[in-house]
Coordinates of C-alpha atoms in Angstrom, one line a residue:
Chain A
M1464 CA -73.1 62.9 -154.4
S1465 CA -76.5 63.0 -153.2
G1466 CA -78.0 61.0 -155.9
D1467 CA -75.4 58.3 -155.5
I1468 CA -76.5 57.6 -151.7
F1469 CA -78.1 54.6 -152.3
I1470 CA -75.6 53.3 -154.7
N1471 CA -73.3 54.4 -152.4
V1472 CA -74.8 52.9 -149.2
I1473 CA -75.4 49.1 -151.3
Y1474 CA -71.5 49.6 -152.1
W1475 CA -70.6 50.4 -148.8
L1476 CA -72.8 47.5 -146.9
V1477 CA -71.8 44.6 -149.4
I1478 CA -69.5 45.0 -151.9
N1479 CA -66.8 46.7 -150.4
N1480 CA -68.1 45.0 -147.0
V1481 CA -66.0 46.3 -143.8
V1482 CA -65.2 42.9 -142.5
L1483 CA -65.3 40.6 -145.5
M1484 CA -63.6 42.7 -147.9
Q1485 CA -61.6 45.4 -146.0
F1486 CA -60.5 43.3 -142.9
L1487 CA -61.4 45.8 -140.4
G1488 CA -62.7 44.3 -137.0
I1489 CA -61.6 41.1 -137.4
C1490 CA -61.3 40.4 -133.5
P1491 CA -64.7 41.3 -132.6
Y1492 CA -65.8 39.0 -135.9
L1493 CA -64.2 35.9 -134.8
G1494 CA -64.7 36.6 -131.0
V1495 CA -68.1 37.3 -130.5
S1496 CA -69.7 35.2 -132.8
K1497 CA -70.7 32.1 -131.5
R1498 CA -74.1 33.3 -130.6
T1499 CA -76.3 35.0 -133.1
E1500 CA -77.9 37.0 -130.3
T1501 CA -74.4 38.5 -128.8
A1502 CA -73.4 38.6 -132.6
S1503 CA -76.3 40.6 -133.4
G1504 CA -75.8 42.8 -129.9
M1505 CA -72.3 43.6 -130.8
G1506 CA -73.0 44.5 -134.2
M1507 CA -76.0 47.1 -133.1
A1508 CA -73.4 48.6 -131.0
V1509 CA -70.8 48.8 -133.9
I1510 CA -73.4 50.9 -135.8
F1511 CA -74.1 53.2 -132.9
V1512 CA -70.6 54.0 -131.8
M1513 CA -69.2 54.3 -135.5
A1514 CA -71.8 56.7 -136.4
L1515 CA -71.4 58.7 -133.3
A1516 CA -67.5 58.5 -133.6
N1517 CA -67.5 59.5 -137.2
A1518 CA -69.8 62.5 -136.4
I1519 CA -67.5 63.8 -133.8
T1520 CA -63.8 63.0 -135.5
W1521 CA -65.1 64.7 -138.5
L1522 CA -65.9 68.1 -136.7
I1523 CA -62.8 67.8 -134.9
D1524 CA -60.7 67.1 -137.8
S1525 CA -62.3 70.2 -140.2
F1526 CA -62.4 72.6 -137.4
F1527 CA -59.5 72.1 -135.2
L1528 CA -56.9 69.6 -136.8
Q1529 CA -56.9 70.7 -140.5
K1530 CA -57.2 74.4 -139.8
F1531 CA -54.5 74.5 -137.8
N1532 CA -52.3 72.3 -139.9
L1533 CA -52.1 69.1 -137.4
V1534 CA -53.4 66.7 -139.4
Y1535 CA -50.6 64.6 -138.4
L1536 CA -51.8 64.3 -134.9
R1537 CA -55.0 62.5 -136.6
T1538 CA -54.4 59.1 -135.5
I1539 CA -53.6 59.9 -131.8
V1540 CA -56.5 62.3 -131.2
F1541 CA -59.1 60.0 -133.0
I1542 CA -58.4 57.4 -131.1
L1543 CA -58.4 59.3 -127.9
I1544 CA -61.9 60.7 -128.9
I1545 CA -63.1 57.0 -129.6
A1546 CA -62.1 55.7 -126.4
A1547 CA -63.3 58.8 -124.5
L1548 CA -66.5 58.5 -126.4
V1549 CA -67.0 54.7 -125.7
Q1550 CA -66.5 55.6 -121.9
F1551 CA -69.2 58.4 -122.0
V1552 CA -71.3 56.3 -124.1
E1553 CA -71.4 53.8 -121.4
I1554 CA -71.6 56.2 -118.5
F1555 CA -75.0 57.7 -120.4
L1556 CA -76.6 54.8 -121.1
K1557 CA -76.3 53.2 -117.8
K1558 CA -78.1 56.3 -116.1
S1559 CA -80.7 57.1 -118.7
M1560 CA -81.6 54.1 -120.9
P1561 CA -80.9 50.9 -118.9
G1562 CA -82.8 48.8 -121.3
L1563 CA -80.7 49.7 -124.3
Y1564 CA -77.7 49.8 -121.9
K1565 CA -78.7 45.8 -120.9
S1566 CA -78.5 44.8 -124.3
L1567 CA -75.4 46.8 -125.5
G1568 CA -73.3 47.7 -122.6
I1569 CA -71.3 44.8 -122.4
Y1570 CA -69.8 45.0 -126.0
L1571 CA -68.8 48.9 -125.5
P1572 CA -65.5 48.3 -123.8
L1573 CA -64.5 45.8 -126.5
I1574 CA -65.3 48.5 -129.2
T1575 CA -62.6 51.0 -128.4
T1576 CA -59.9 48.7 -129.5
N1577 CA -62.3 47.4 -132.6
C1578 CA -60.1 48.6 -135.8
A1579 CA -63.2 49.1 -137.8
I1580 CA -64.2 52.1 -135.7
L1581 CA -61.1 53.8 -136.4
G1582 CA -60.7 52.5 -139.3
A1583 CA -63.8 54.2 -140.5
A1584 CA -63.1 57.4 -138.9
I1585 CA -59.6 58.1 -140.6
L1586 CA -61.0 56.9 -144.1
S1587 CA -63.7 58.9 -144.1
V1588 CA -61.8 62.0 -143.3
Q1589 CA -59.4 60.8 -146.0
Q1590 CA -61.9 60.2 -148.3
K1591 CA -63.3 63.8 -147.6
Y1592 CA -66.7 62.8 -147.3
D1593 CA -69.0 66.0 -146.2
F1594 CA -70.2 65.5 -142.9
L1595 CA -73.7 64.3 -143.6
T1596 CA -72.0 61.4 -146.2
G1597 CA -69.9 60.6 -143.4
I1598 CA -72.2 59.8 -141.1
I1599 CA -74.1 57.8 -144.0
Y1600 CA -70.9 56.0 -144.5
A1601 CA -70.5 54.8 -141.1
T1602 CA -74.0 53.6 -140.2
A1603 CA -73.6 51.5 -143.8
T1604 CA -70.4 50.3 -142.9
G1605 CA -71.4 49.9 -139.5
A1606 CA -74.6 47.8 -140.8
G1607 CA -72.2 45.9 -143.2
F1608 CA -70.7 44.3 -139.8
L1609 CA -74.0 43.7 -138.6
L1610 CA -74.8 41.7 -141.7
A1611 CA -71.6 39.9 -141.9
I1612 CA -71.2 38.8 -138.0
F1613 CA -75.0 37.8 -138.1
M1614 CA -74.7 35.6 -141.1
F1615 CA -71.5 34.2 -139.5
A1616 CA -73.2 33.4 -136.5
S1617 CA -76.1 31.5 -137.9
V1618 CA -73.7 29.5 -139.5
R1619 CA -70.9 29.2 -136.3
E1620 CA -74.2 27.9 -134.3
R1621 CA -74.6 25.1 -136.6
L1622 CA -70.7 24.2 -137.3
E1623 CA -70.6 23.3 -133.7
R1624 CA -72.3 20.1 -133.9
A1625 CA -70.6 19.3 -137.3
A1626 CA -68.0 16.4 -137.1
M1627 CA -64.6 17.7 -138.0
P1628 CA -61.0 16.7 -137.7
E1629 CA -59.7 18.0 -134.2
M1630 CA -57.4 20.4 -135.6
F1631 CA -60.0 22.4 -137.3
K1632 CA -62.3 23.1 -134.4
G1633 CA -62.9 26.4 -133.4
I1634 CA -60.9 29.2 -134.8
P1635 CA -59.7 27.6 -138.1
I1636 CA -62.9 26.4 -139.3
A1637 CA -64.4 29.5 -138.7
L1638 CA -61.7 31.5 -140.9
I1639 CA -62.7 28.8 -143.7
T1640 CA -66.4 29.8 -143.0
A1641 CA -65.5 33.5 -143.2
S1642 CA -63.8 32.7 -146.9
I1643 CA -66.6 31.0 -148.3
L1644 CA -68.8 34.2 -146.8
S1645 CA -66.5 36.5 -148.2
M1646 CA -66.1 34.6 -151.6
A1647 CA -70.0 35.1 -151.9
F1648 CA -69.6 38.7 -151.0
M1649 CA -67.5 39.1 -154.1
G1650 CA -70.4 38.2 -156.1
F1651 CA -71.7 41.4 -155.3
A1652 CA -69.1 43.4 -157.2
G1653 CA -71.0 44.1 -160.6
L1654 CA -74.1 45.2 -158.8
V1655 CA -73.4 48.8 -159.2
K1656 CA -70.9 50.9 -160.6
I1657 CA -69.1 53.5 -158.4
Chain B
M899 CA -57.4 64.9 -110.7
K900 CA -53.6 63.6 -110.2
N901 CA -54.3 61.0 -112.8
V902 CA -56.0 63.5 -115.5
F903 CA -52.9 65.7 -115.0
I904 CA -50.5 62.8 -115.4
L905 CA -52.4 61.7 -118.8
T906 CA -51.9 65.3 -119.9
I907 CA -48.1 65.5 -119.5
I908 CA -47.7 62.3 -121.1
S909 CA -50.3 63.6 -124.1
L910 CA -48.0 66.9 -124.4
V911 CA -44.8 65.1 -124.3
A912 CA -46.1 63.0 -127.2
G913 CA -47.2 65.8 -129.1
L914 CA -43.8 67.7 -128.9
C915 CA -42.2 64.7 -129.9
L916 CA -44.6 64.3 -132.8
S917 CA -44.4 67.8 -133.9
G918 CA -40.5 67.6 -133.8
V919 CA -40.5 64.4 -135.8
Y920 CA -43.2 65.8 -138.6
I921 CA -40.9 68.8 -139.2
G922 CA -38.1 67.1 -139.4
T923 CA -39.9 64.6 -142.4
K924 CA -42.1 67.1 -143.8
D925 CA -39.3 67.8 -146.4
Q926 CA -38.5 64.4 -147.1
I927 CA -42.0 63.3 -147.5
E928 CA -42.5 66.1 -150.0
I929 CA -39.4 65.5 -151.5
S930 CA -40.5 61.7 -152.0
K931 CA -43.9 62.3 -153.3
K932 CA -42.2 64.8 -156.1
A933 CA -39.6 62.2 -156.8
A934 CA -42.1 59.6 -157.5
F935 CA -44.1 61.8 -159.5
N936 CA -41.4 62.8 -161.7
N937 CA -40.1 59.0 -162.1
S938 CA -43.6 58.2 -163.3
L939 CA -43.4 61.5 -165.7
K940 CA -40.0 60.1 -167.2
V941 CA -41.6 56.9 -167.6
V942 CA -44.5 58.1 -169.8
L943 CA -43.0 60.9 -171.7
P944 CA -39.5 59.2 -172.9
F945 CA -39.1 62.1 -175.0
M946 CA -38.9 64.6 -172.3
K947 CA -35.6 66.3 -172.1
D948 CA -35.5 68.3 -169.0
K949 CA -38.7 69.9 -168.2
Y950 CA -42.6 70.6 -168.9
E951 CA -44.3 73.3 -168.6
D952 CA -46.4 75.0 -165.9
V953 CA -49.6 75.2 -166.8
P954 CA -53.2 75.1 -165.5
P955 CA -55.2 72.0 -165.8
V956 CA -57.9 71.9 -168.8
K957 CA -61.4 71.8 -168.6
Y958 CA -63.2 68.7 -170.0
D959 CA -66.7 67.3 -169.4
M960 CA -67.1 68.8 -165.7
E961 CA -63.5 67.5 -164.9
E962 CA -60.3 69.1 -164.4
V963 CA -57.7 67.3 -166.1
P964 CA -54.0 68.1 -165.0
I965 CA -51.6 68.6 -167.8
Y966 CA -48.0 68.5 -168.2
P967 CA -47.2 69.6 -172.1
V968 CA -43.5 69.4 -173.0
V969 CA -42.4 72.4 -175.4
E970 CA -39.3 72.6 -177.7
N971 CA -38.6 76.1 -179.0
G972 CA -42.5 76.8 -179.0
V973 CA -43.7 73.4 -180.8
L974 CA -45.9 71.3 -178.6
Q975 CA -43.9 68.0 -178.6
G976 CA -46.6 66.2 -176.6
A977 CA -47.7 65.9 -172.9
A978 CA -48.5 63.8 -169.9
L979 CA -52.2 63.8 -168.6
Q980 CA -53.6 62.9 -165.4
V981 CA -56.5 61.4 -165.8
I982 CA -59.1 59.7 -163.6
G983 CA -60.7 56.4 -164.7
K984 CA -64.0 55.8 -163.2
N985 CA -66.1 53.1 -162.3
G986 CA -62.9 50.8 -161.3
Y987 CA -63.5 47.8 -158.9
A988 CA -63.1 49.8 -155.9
G989 CA -63.2 53.4 -156.7
N990 CA -61.6 55.7 -159.1
I991 CA -58.1 54.8 -160.5
K992 CA -55.8 57.9 -161.0
V993 CA -53.7 57.1 -164.3
L994 CA -50.7 59.4 -165.8
V995 CA -51.2 58.9 -169.4
G996 CA -47.9 60.1 -172.1
V997 CA -48.9 61.6 -175.3
D998 CA -46.5 62.7 -178.1
K999 CA -47.0 64.7 -181.2
N1000 CA -48.6 62.3 -183.0
Q1001 CA -51.3 61.4 -181.0
T1002 CA -50.0 58.4 -180.3
I1003 CA -49.6 56.8 -176.5
T1004 CA -45.8 56.8 -175.5
G1005 CA -46.8 55.4 -171.7
I1006 CA -48.9 54.7 -168.5
Q1007 CA -48.5 55.0 -165.4
I1008 CA -51.0 54.5 -162.4
L1009 CA -50.9 56.9 -159.8
E1010 CA -53.7 55.7 -157.1
H1011 CA -56.1 53.2 -157.2
K1012 CA -58.0 51.2 -154.6
E1013 CA -58.0 48.1 -156.7
T1014 CA -57.6 44.4 -154.8
P1015 CA -53.8 44.4 -154.0
G1016 CA -52.0 42.4 -156.1
L1017 CA -54.6 42.1 -159.3
G1018 CA -55.1 46.0 -159.4
T1019 CA -51.2 46.2 -159.2
K1020 CA -50.8 44.1 -162.5
S1021 CA -52.5 47.2 -164.6
A1022 CA -49.0 49.0 -163.5
D1023 CA -47.1 46.5 -165.0
E1024 CA -45.2 47.2 -168.3
A1025 CA -46.4 43.8 -169.2
W1026 CA -49.9 45.0 -169.7
W1027 CA -49.9 48.4 -170.5
G1028 CA -47.2 47.8 -173.0
Q1029 CA -50.3 46.9 -175.8
F1030 CA -51.4 50.8 -175.5
K1031 CA -47.8 51.6 -176.8
G1032 CA -47.7 53.7 -180.0
K1033 CA -51.8 53.4 -180.5
S1034 CA -54.0 56.1 -181.4
L1035 CA -57.5 57.0 -181.2
D1036 CA -58.2 56.5 -185.1
K1037 CA -56.5 53.3 -185.5
F1038 CA -57.1 51.1 -181.8
K1039 CA -60.5 50.5 -180.7
F1040 CA -60.3 51.6 -176.9
K1041 CA -62.0 48.9 -175.3
V1042 CA -61.8 45.7 -173.7
K1043 CA -61.9 42.5 -175.8
K1044 CA -65.1 41.3 -174.3
D1045 CA -66.6 44.8 -175.1
G1046 CA -65.7 44.5 -178.5
G1047 CA -62.4 46.3 -178.5
D1048 CA -59.0 45.8 -178.8
V1049 CA -57.6 45.8 -175.6
D1050 CA -56.6 42.4 -173.8
A1051 CA -58.0 42.7 -170.3
I1052 CA -56.2 41.3 -167.2
T1053 CA -57.1 38.3 -166.3
A1054 CA -60.2 38.4 -163.6
A1055 CA -59.5 41.9 -163.4
T1056 CA -61.7 43.0 -166.5
I1057 CA -63.0 45.8 -164.6
T1058 CA -59.8 47.2 -163.9
S1059 CA -58.7 46.9 -167.1
R1060 CA -62.1 48.6 -168.7
S1061 CA -61.8 51.7 -166.0
V1062 CA -57.8 52.1 -167.2
T1063 CA -58.8 52.0 -171.0
D1064 CA -61.1 54.5 -170.6
A1065 CA -59.2 56.9 -168.9
V1066 CA -56.3 56.3 -171.5
Q1067 CA -59.0 57.1 -174.0
K1068 CA -60.1 60.5 -172.3
G1069 CA -56.1 61.1 -172.0
L1070 CA -55.9 61.2 -175.8
V1071 CA -59.5 63.4 -176.4
V1072 CA -58.1 65.7 -173.9
Y1073 CA -54.9 66.1 -175.9
R1074 CA -56.4 66.3 -178.8
E1075 CA -58.3 69.3 -177.7
Y1076 CA -55.1 70.6 -176.2
A1077 CA -53.1 70.3 -179.3
G1078 CA -56.0 72.1 -181.1
S1079 CA -55.9 75.1 -178.9
F1080 CA -52.2 75.4 -178.3
N1081 CA -51.6 75.4 -182.3
K1082 CA -53.9 78.5 -182.2
M1083 CA -52.8 80.2 -179.1
G1084 CA -49.1 78.9 -178.3
V1085 CA -48.7 77.9 -174.1
S1086 CA -50.3 80.0 -171.8
H1087 CA -49.4 79.6 -168.4
E1088 CA -52.6 81.3 -166.9
Chain C
M1095 CA -38.9 37.6 -114.4
S1096 CA -35.6 40.1 -114.1
N1097 CA -33.9 36.7 -114.2
G1098 CA -32.2 36.6 -118.0
N1099 CA -33.3 32.7 -118.5
T1100 CA -36.6 33.8 -118.1
A1101 CA -36.6 36.7 -120.2
W1102 CA -35.0 34.6 -122.6
S1103 CA -37.7 32.6 -122.9
T1104 CA -40.4 35.2 -123.1
F1105 CA -38.6 36.0 -125.9
A1106 CA -38.4 32.6 -127.6
D1107 CA -41.8 31.7 -126.6
G1108 CA -43.0 34.9 -128.9
I1109 CA -41.4 33.6 -131.9
W1110 CA -43.4 30.4 -132.0
K1111 CA -44.8 28.6 -129.1
N1112 CA -47.1 32.1 -128.2
S1113 CA -46.9 33.1 -131.6
P1114 CA -49.3 36.2 -131.3
T1115 CA -51.1 35.7 -134.7
L1116 CA -51.3 31.7 -134.8
T1117 CA -51.5 30.7 -131.1
L1118 CA -53.2 33.8 -129.3
L1119 CA -55.1 34.7 -132.4
L1120 CA -53.9 38.7 -131.8
G1121 CA -53.6 41.0 -134.4
M1122 CA -55.4 39.2 -137.4
C1123 CA -56.9 42.3 -139.2
P1124 CA -53.1 43.1 -140.4
M1125 CA -52.3 40.0 -140.6
L1126 CA -55.0 39.0 -143.1
A1127 CA -54.9 42.4 -144.9
T1128 CA -51.3 42.9 -145.8
S1129 CA -50.4 39.7 -146.5
S1130 CA -51.3 39.5 -150.2
S1131 CA -47.3 39.9 -151.0
V1132 CA -44.4 39.0 -149.2
M1133 CA -42.9 42.9 -149.5
N1134 CA -46.1 44.2 -148.0
A1135 CA -46.2 41.7 -145.0
L1136 CA -42.1 42.0 -144.2
G1137 CA -43.0 46.0 -144.0
M1138 CA -46.5 45.4 -142.0
G1139 CA -43.9 43.3 -139.6
M1140 CA -41.2 46.0 -139.0
A1141 CA -43.4 48.6 -138.6
A1142 CA -45.4 46.9 -135.9
T1143 CA -42.2 45.4 -134.4
F1144 CA -40.8 48.6 -134.0
V1145 CA -43.9 50.0 -132.3
L1146 CA -44.0 46.9 -130.2
V1147 CA -40.7 47.3 -128.8
M1148 CA -40.6 51.4 -128.3
S1149 CA -43.8 51.2 -126.6
N1150 CA -43.0 48.2 -124.4
I1151 CA -39.8 50.0 -123.3
F1152 CA -41.5 53.5 -122.7
I1153 CA -44.3 52.0 -120.8
S1154 CA -42.2 49.5 -118.4
A1155 CA -40.4 52.9 -118.1
L1156 CA -43.1 55.0 -117.0
R1157 CA -45.0 52.1 -115.1
N1158 CA -44.2 53.8 -111.8
I1159 CA -45.6 57.1 -112.9
I1160 CA -48.3 55.6 -114.8
P1161 CA -51.8 55.8 -112.7
K1162 CA -53.8 52.5 -112.4
Q1163 CA -57.1 54.0 -113.4
M1164 CA -55.8 56.0 -116.4
R1165 CA -53.3 53.2 -117.8
I1166 CA -55.4 52.2 -120.9
P1167 CA -55.3 56.2 -122.5
C1168 CA -51.9 56.3 -121.3
F1169 CA -50.7 53.2 -123.0
I1170 CA -52.9 54.4 -126.0
V1171 CA -51.3 57.9 -126.3
V1172 CA -47.9 56.2 -126.0
I1173 CA -48.5 53.6 -128.5
A1174 CA -50.0 56.3 -131.0
T1175 CA -47.1 58.3 -130.8
F1176 CA -44.8 55.6 -132.2
V1177 CA -47.3 54.6 -134.6
T1178 CA -47.4 58.2 -136.1
I1179 CA -43.5 58.2 -136.3
V1180 CA -43.4 55.0 -138.2
D1181 CA -46.2 56.6 -140.5
L1182 CA -44.5 59.8 -140.8
V1183 CA -41.0 58.1 -141.7
M1184 CA -42.5 55.5 -143.9
A1185 CA -43.9 58.1 -145.9
A1186 CA -40.9 60.1 -146.2
Y1187 CA -38.6 57.2 -146.8
S1188 CA -40.5 54.5 -148.6
P1189 CA -43.4 56.2 -150.0
G1190 CA -44.3 52.8 -152.3
L1191 CA -44.6 50.7 -149.1
Y1192 CA -46.6 53.2 -147.4
K1193 CA -48.7 53.6 -150.3
S1194 CA -49.7 49.9 -150.3
L1195 CA -50.0 49.5 -146.6
G1196 CA -52.4 52.4 -146.3
I1197 CA -54.9 52.9 -143.6
F1198 CA -53.4 49.7 -142.0
I1199 CA -50.4 51.8 -140.7
P1200 CA -52.3 54.0 -138.5
L1201 CA -54.4 51.4 -137.5
I1202 CA -51.3 49.5 -135.6
V1203 CA -52.8 51.8 -132.8
V1204 CA -55.8 49.1 -132.3
N1205 CA -53.6 46.2 -132.8
C1206 CA -54.7 43.9 -130.1
I1207 CA -51.0 42.6 -129.7
V1208 CA -49.5 46.1 -128.9
L1209 CA -51.9 46.9 -126.4
G1210 CA -52.2 43.4 -125.0
R1211 CA -48.2 43.0 -124.4
A1212 CA -48.4 46.6 -122.7
E1213 CA -51.0 45.7 -120.3
A1214 CA -49.9 41.9 -119.9
F1215 CA -46.1 42.4 -119.8
A1216 CA -45.0 45.3 -119.9
Y1217 CA -46.7 47.5 -117.3
K1218 CA -45.3 45.0 -114.8
N1219 CA -41.8 44.3 -115.8
G1220 CA -38.5 45.8 -116.3
I1221 CA -37.4 47.9 -119.4
A1222 CA -34.9 44.7 -120.6
S1223 CA -37.3 42.2 -120.4
S1224 CA -40.2 44.1 -121.5
M1225 CA -37.9 45.0 -124.4
L1226 CA -36.8 41.3 -125.1
D1227 CA -40.9 40.7 -125.0
G1228 CA -41.5 43.2 -127.8
V1229 CA -38.9 41.9 -130.2
G1230 CA -39.8 38.3 -129.5
M1231 CA -43.9 39.3 -130.2
G1232 CA -42.5 41.2 -133.1
I1233 CA -40.8 38.7 -134.8
G1234 CA -43.4 36.1 -133.9
F1235 CA -46.0 38.3 -135.7
T1236 CA -43.7 38.8 -138.7
V1237 CA -42.8 35.2 -139.0
G1238 CA -46.4 34.7 -139.2
L1239 CA -46.8 37.3 -141.8
F1240 CA -44.4 35.8 -143.7
L1241 CA -45.4 32.2 -143.8
M1242 CA -49.0 33.6 -144.9
S1243 CA -48.0 35.8 -147.6
T1244 CA -45.4 33.4 -148.9
F1245 CA -48.0 30.8 -149.4
R1246 CA -50.5 33.6 -150.9
E1247 CA -48.2 35.2 -153.4
I1248 CA -46.1 31.9 -154.8
L1249 CA -50.1 30.5 -155.1
G1250 CA -52.1 33.7 -155.9
N1251 CA -49.4 35.4 -158.2
G1252 CA -46.6 32.9 -159.1
S1253 CA -44.0 35.2 -157.4
F1254 CA -41.8 35.6 -154.5
L1255 CA -40.7 39.4 -153.4
N1256 CA -42.2 40.1 -156.8
L1257 CA -39.6 37.6 -158.7
P1258 CA -41.9 35.6 -161.2
L1259 CA -40.9 31.7 -160.1
F1260 CA -42.8 30.4 -162.9
G1261 CA -42.8 30.7 -166.7
P1262 CA -45.8 32.7 -168.3
S1263 CA -47.6 29.4 -169.1
F1264 CA -48.5 29.3 -165.1
S1265 CA -52.1 30.4 -164.4
P1266 CA -52.0 32.2 -160.7
V1267 CA -54.6 30.9 -158.3
L1268 CA -56.1 34.7 -158.3
I1269 CA -58.5 33.6 -155.2
M1270 CA -55.6 33.6 -153.0
I1271 CA -54.3 37.2 -153.3
M1272 CA -58.0 38.1 -152.8
P1273 CA -60.1 38.3 -149.6
P1274 CA -61.1 35.0 -149.4
G1275 CA -57.8 33.3 -149.9
A1276 CA -56.6 35.6 -147.1
F1277 CA -59.2 33.6 -144.7
M1278 CA -58.7 30.5 -145.8
T1279 CA -54.8 30.6 -145.8
L1280 CA -54.9 31.6 -141.9
G1281 CA -57.4 29.3 -141.3
F1282 CA -55.3 26.3 -142.5
L1283 CA -52.0 27.6 -141.0
I1284 CA -54.0 27.8 -137.2
A1285 CA -54.9 24.2 -138.0
L1286 CA -51.6 23.2 -139.0
K1287 CA -50.2 24.9 -135.8
S1288 CA -52.7 23.6 -133.5
Y1289 CA -52.2 19.6 -135.1
L1290 CA -48.3 20.2 -134.8
D1291 CA -48.6 21.8 -131.2
K1292 CA -50.6 18.6 -130.3
R1293 CA -47.9 16.0 -132.0
Q1294 CA -45.4 17.9 -130.1
K1295 CA -47.2 17.2 -126.9
K1296 CA -47.8 13.6 -127.4
G1297 CA -44.3 13.0 -128.0
A1298 CA -43.1 14.8 -124.7

């Protein structure tokens, strides 16, 4: 596994992109992609929380849930951990890193219901990644989210001024843009072999 | 404090309910899993009468290949092998390959795949995998036509087809080795 | 809202006028991911409807006990419980569907429709109307999924509910069952819905 880390990162980042190929985190993807600044802020927040959440859920899963045969409680335990973690990160950032809080803070409450976070946490334990691989997986997946949302927002900024039929304004044209982006990302498929 | 208490109570009740449902469904989940697997076995081993031998997996090229041999009166009739097709479009593909005593393919089932929904599932269709039936290592090139072999790839899913084809070929090779050692030592349950 | 007439209208609104996916734009992830075949879409719709109805009923019943500051975690626990029940039951009795829906079953927990209805409706209304709201929203979600998967399966696979519709000479538009097709179909469906809504307004 360790030798293939680079290949895996490429795979998680673009080939199996979390938004465009796996459809995770669509709500924030469509919701906060009108401006590139907000999009990149959200993307950063997602990378940060995803890596942290993955580390904690992995520890709980292997030292508690699997040990006591409680794997069926995974969903409920993971989502509670993520909700609590987001609250905690918010308080912590506010007190000790006001600068970072200013740039990421407003996105944090939205992250609890970002299904990419929970999805990545569950997929990572389902795939039986070890602790380190899990964190790399989460970081790469989060970076994939940032990449996708940043490109998307850059296109949307320009689309606002474009002329189009009334009924396509807003979300419909955004989805069609996402479709074309997703098509472009499919081109990465042959890049590496897993 | 009272708020935390209420949340704790709700969580506890929820946990209790879930463990109830878990205990209630646990056996059924096992049964469903086994039934699904047995159905796959029946498809790939049409000649299997009632049971297969319970033997440990065969080691092949750093991999452990689970094998389900069918033995009648001490003679090996064939086996099903669970092989991994590497380099799929999205990860590995788990394939169950049935081989008879003439070392020809009797059936194929895709047990697990992460391919694009709809596309990858076509590989589970007999319309596609039927082309492997009755083929053996010496008379058939286990490569897709694009790579100079004899296998018709699924339209727009060459990577998936390639991966499954590799797995099928591996199944045949592993079976040949197993059959060789079987003829020397007979069935071994260790 | 306990009035029968308005309860009925919340129910009817959820199905088409306030269709969760086509107008309110909630629950897009499963909408995109599980609509590559009609079978998957219906399975997803049923699972989500069950969770919506049950969590709406329970949250409405517990609305006087659940403290205001702690309501979101409490909602999440209730919703996650029903999601896990669906997960286990599906694994036991419908393993094929369970396998193809995969990660999107546990992810019903973070489906904005369920949490959104808990917060916006069930926490403020009686049990009966909350249940109706859940059923309406659930059916609305399923209808959206059904429309989308019908388009995608017919165009992308040439079949409906796995029954082939055209002869062997038909070559399907494969892109429709791949991710880009999902985004595109949803975009066109939402555009169509907004067009119809506008025309209706003009006519009235």
